[in-house]
Amino acid sequence: MKRLLLLLVLSFNFSFAQTRDEKEIRKIMNDFMESIKTRNEAQYLSLFQEPVLWTGIYKDRTQAKRLEKNPKAEYYFADDYKAFIKGFKDDKSEEKFDNIKIVEDGAVASANFDYSFWYDGKMENWGKEIWTLMKINGIWKITSVTFSMDLAKYFPQPSLNERTKK
């Protein structure tokens, strides 16, 4: 019985252990958030590997609200990661990540997480974000960013507890 209990405790601890690559990817995620907050364009640009796909889509309910105001509002968009960072004119923008899940094999990875985008202390939008990354010359680089978006003025983000219920 003691062996079984020890085995369960050890397997539980190992299930939450992070690989070195996962720790490096989480550092990239932290650097991404920090570079937006501090408007550190050089740090931000260093996180990517060309070509980079940057696409977003409004969730159905937010798109319906947008269409009420503008019947020609586009559902999805493609952008440029360089334009994203250049769009910050002050230090009031911030992006936050939680509910992070990383899958990697030492060469490629995906990071799936919930995000929220803030301006001047107020949440503007939120949704799911998915990155793909490649390890190039021993360094992880972001190669694509795809995200869904709800506008917080229409639909507040549920709590983390609500978002992680299954």
Short mmCIF file of C-alpha atoms in Angstrom, two decimals:
data_model
loop_
_atom_site.label_atom_id
_atom_site.label_comp_id
_atom_site.label_asym_id
_atom_site.label_seq_id
_atom_site.Cartn_x
_atom_site.Cartn_y
_atom_site.Cartn_z
CA MET A 1 0.00 0.00 0.00
CA LYS A 2 2.82 2.41 0.86
CA ARG A 3 4.47 1.70 -2.51
CA LEU A 4 1.23 2.42 -4.34
CA LEU A 5 0.80 5.69 -2.45
CA LEU A 6 4.42 6.69 -3.17
CA LEU A 7 3.97 5.82 -6.85
CA LEU A 8 0.82 7.96 -7.04
CA VAL A 9 2.51 10.91 -5.35
CA LEU A 10 5.54 10.70 -7.64
CA SER A 11 3.46 10.36 -10.81
CA PHE A 12 1.34 13.34 -9.72
CA ASN A 13 4.46 15.46 -9.20
CA PHE A 14 5.97 14.42 -12.52
CA SER A 15 2.76 15.20 -14.38
CA PHE A 16 3.27 18.88 -13.47
CA ALA A 17 7.01 18.96 -14.18
CA GLN A 18 8.00 21.25 -17.01
CA THR A 19 10.57 20.37 -19.61
CA ARG A 20 13.40 22.78 -20.29
CA ASP A 21 11.78 23.60 -23.63
CA GLU A 22 8.46 24.36 -21.97
CA LYS A 23 10.21 26.70 -19.53
CA GLU A 24 11.91 28.45 -22.47
CA ILE A 25 8.55 28.83 -24.26
CA ARG A 26 6.96 30.25 -21.11
CA LYS A 27 9.84 32.75 -20.95
CA ILE A 28 9.05 33.80 -24.53
CA MET A 29 5.44 34.30 -23.47
CA ASN A 30 6.55 36.44 -20.53
CA ASP A 31 8.94 38.41 -22.76
CA PHE A 32 6.07 38.97 -25.22
CA MET A 33 3.83 40.38 -22.47
CA GLU A 34 6.66 42.46 -21.00
CA SER A 35 7.70 43.92 -24.36
CA ILE A 36 4.13 45.16 -24.96
CA LYS A 37 3.90 46.66 -21.50
CA THR A 38 7.27 48.42 -21.84
CA ARG A 39 6.97 49.05 -25.61
CA ASN A 40 10.31 47.29 -26.11
CA GLU A 41 10.13 46.82 -29.87
CA ALA A 42 13.59 45.22 -30.18
CA GLN A 43 12.80 42.58 -27.58
CA TYR A 44 9.40 41.91 -29.15
CA LEU A 45 10.76 41.53 -32.71
CA SER A 46 13.45 39.12 -31.49
CA LEU A 47 10.74 36.61 -30.51
CA PHE A 48 9.65 35.92 -34.11
CA GLN A 49 10.91 34.02 -37.15
CA GLU A 50 9.84 35.12 -40.65
CA PRO A 51 7.47 34.43 -42.24
CA VAL A 52 4.92 34.98 -39.48
CA LEU A 53 1.20 34.34 -39.92
CA TRP A 54 -0.86 36.72 -37.73
CA THR A 55 -4.63 36.19 -37.94
CA GLY A 56 -7.60 36.92 -35.77
CA ILE A 57 -11.32 36.22 -35.92
CA TYR A 58 -14.20 37.76 -34.04
CA LYS A 59 -16.36 35.28 -32.16
CA ASP A 60 -19.86 34.95 -33.60
CA ARG A 61 -21.62 36.90 -30.87
CA THR A 62 -19.17 39.80 -31.04
CA GLN A 63 -19.33 39.81 -34.83
CA ALA A 64 -23.14 40.04 -34.63
CA LYS A 65 -22.80 43.17 -32.45
CA ARG A 66 -20.23 44.64 -34.84
CA LEU A 67 -22.53 43.99 -37.82
CA GLU A 68 -25.31 45.95 -36.09
CA LYS A 69 -23.07 49.03 -36.23
CA ASN A 70 -21.39 48.27 -39.57
CA PRO A 71 -23.00 45.72 -41.93
CA LYS A 72 -19.70 45.43 -43.83
CA ALA A 73 -17.53 44.64 -40.78
CA GLU A 74 -15.02 41.93 -41.63
CA TYR A 75 -15.24 38.69 -39.67
CA TYR A 76 -11.53 37.91 -39.59
CA PHE A 77 -8.33 39.72 -40.36
CA ALA A 78 -4.69 39.14 -41.11
CA ASP A 79 -2.15 41.54 -39.73
CA ASP A 80 1.57 41.93 -39.34
CA TYR A 81 3.31 41.29 -36.02
CA LYS A 82 5.54 44.31 -36.71
CA ALA A 83 2.52 46.58 -37.14
CA PHE A 84 1.09 45.27 -33.86
CA ILE A 85 3.98 46.53 -31.74
CA LYS A 86 4.32 49.77 -33.71
CA GLY A 87 0.67 50.53 -32.90
CA PHE A 88 1.45 51.24 -29.25
CA LYS A 89 1.96 54.97 -28.79
CA ASP A 90 2.11 54.96 -25.00
CA ASP A 91 2.77 52.60 -22.10
CA LYS A 92 -0.90 51.94 -21.31
CA SER A 93 -1.29 48.66 -23.27
CA GLU A 94 -0.92 45.24 -21.72
CA GLU A 95 -1.68 41.68 -22.74
CA LYS A 96 -2.17 38.97 -20.12
CA PHE A 97 -2.09 35.18 -20.53
CA ASP A 98 -3.49 32.39 -18.40
CA ASN A 99 -4.82 28.83 -18.76
CA ILE A 100 -1.62 27.97 -20.68
CA LYS A 101 -1.12 24.60 -22.36
CA ILE A 102 2.13 23.86 -24.21
CA VAL A 103 2.80 20.86 -26.43
CA GLU A 104 6.34 20.45 -27.76
CA ASP A 105 8.67 17.82 -29.13
CA GLY A 106 11.95 19.74 -28.93
CA ALA A 107 11.66 21.07 -32.49
CA VAL A 108 8.11 22.40 -32.86
CA ALA A 109 5.58 23.54 -30.29
CA SER A 110 2.15 24.98 -29.81
CA ALA A 111 1.13 27.25 -27.00
CA ASN A 112 -2.61 27.47 -26.42
CA PHE A 113 -3.90 29.93 -23.85
CA ASP A 114 -6.52 32.46 -22.87
CA TYR A 115 -5.52 36.06 -23.34
CA SER A 116 -6.93 39.44 -22.41
CA PHE A 117 -5.83 42.74 -23.90
CA TRP A 118 -5.92 45.81 -21.69
CA TYR A 119 -5.60 49.53 -22.30
CA ASP A 120 -5.24 52.05 -19.50
CA GLY A 121 -6.30 49.48 -16.89
CA LYS A 122 -9.47 48.45 -18.78
CA MET A 123 -9.95 45.15 -20.60
CA GLU A 124 -10.63 45.79 -24.30
CA ASN A 125 -10.86 42.25 -25.71
CA TRP A 126 -10.19 38.66 -24.80
CA GLY A 127 -10.27 35.17 -26.27
CA LYS A 128 -8.19 32.12 -27.10
CA GLU A 129 -4.74 32.43 -28.66
CA ILE A 130 -2.66 29.77 -30.33
CA TRP A 131 1.00 30.14 -31.23
CA THR A 132 3.16 27.81 -33.20
CA LEU A 133 6.86 27.91 -32.52
CA MET A 134 9.98 26.34 -33.99
CA LYS A 135 13.32 25.80 -32.31
CA ILE A 136 15.86 27.32 -34.69
CA ASN A 137 19.56 27.04 -33.86
CA GLY A 138 18.59 26.16 -30.29
CA ILE A 139 16.26 29.14 -29.80
CA TRP A 140 12.45 29.03 -29.78
CA LYS A 141 10.80 31.49 -32.19
CA ILE A 142 7.14 32.29 -32.81
CA THR A 143 6.06 31.47 -36.39
CA SER A 144 2.31 32.07 -36.15
CA VAL A 145 -0.23 33.76 -33.91
CA THR A 146 -3.93 32.94 -34.33
CA PHE A 147 -6.61 34.19 -31.99
CA SER A 148 -10.33 34.59 -31.41
CA MET A 149 -11.71 37.80 -30.03
CA ASP A 150 -14.67 38.91 -27.94
CA LEU A 151 -14.99 42.63 -27.23
CA ALA A 152 -15.22 43.18 -23.48
CA LYS A 153 -17.69 46.04 -23.90
CA TYR A 154 -20.22 43.46 -25.13
CA PHE A 155 -19.12 40.28 -23.37
CA PRO A 156 -17.02 40.36 -20.18
CA GLN A 157 -14.41 37.63 -19.84
CA PRO A 158 -15.56 34.85 -17.49
CA SER A 159 -13.37 34.09 -14.49
CA LEU A 160 -10.50 31.62 -14.89
CA ASN A 161 -12.47 29.14 -12.80
CA GLU A 162 -15.44 29.40 -15.18
CA ARG A 163 -13.20 29.12 -18.26
CA THR A 164 -11.48 25.97 -17.00
CA LYS A 165 -14.61 24.05 -15.95
CA LYS A 166 -15.18 20.96 -18.03
#
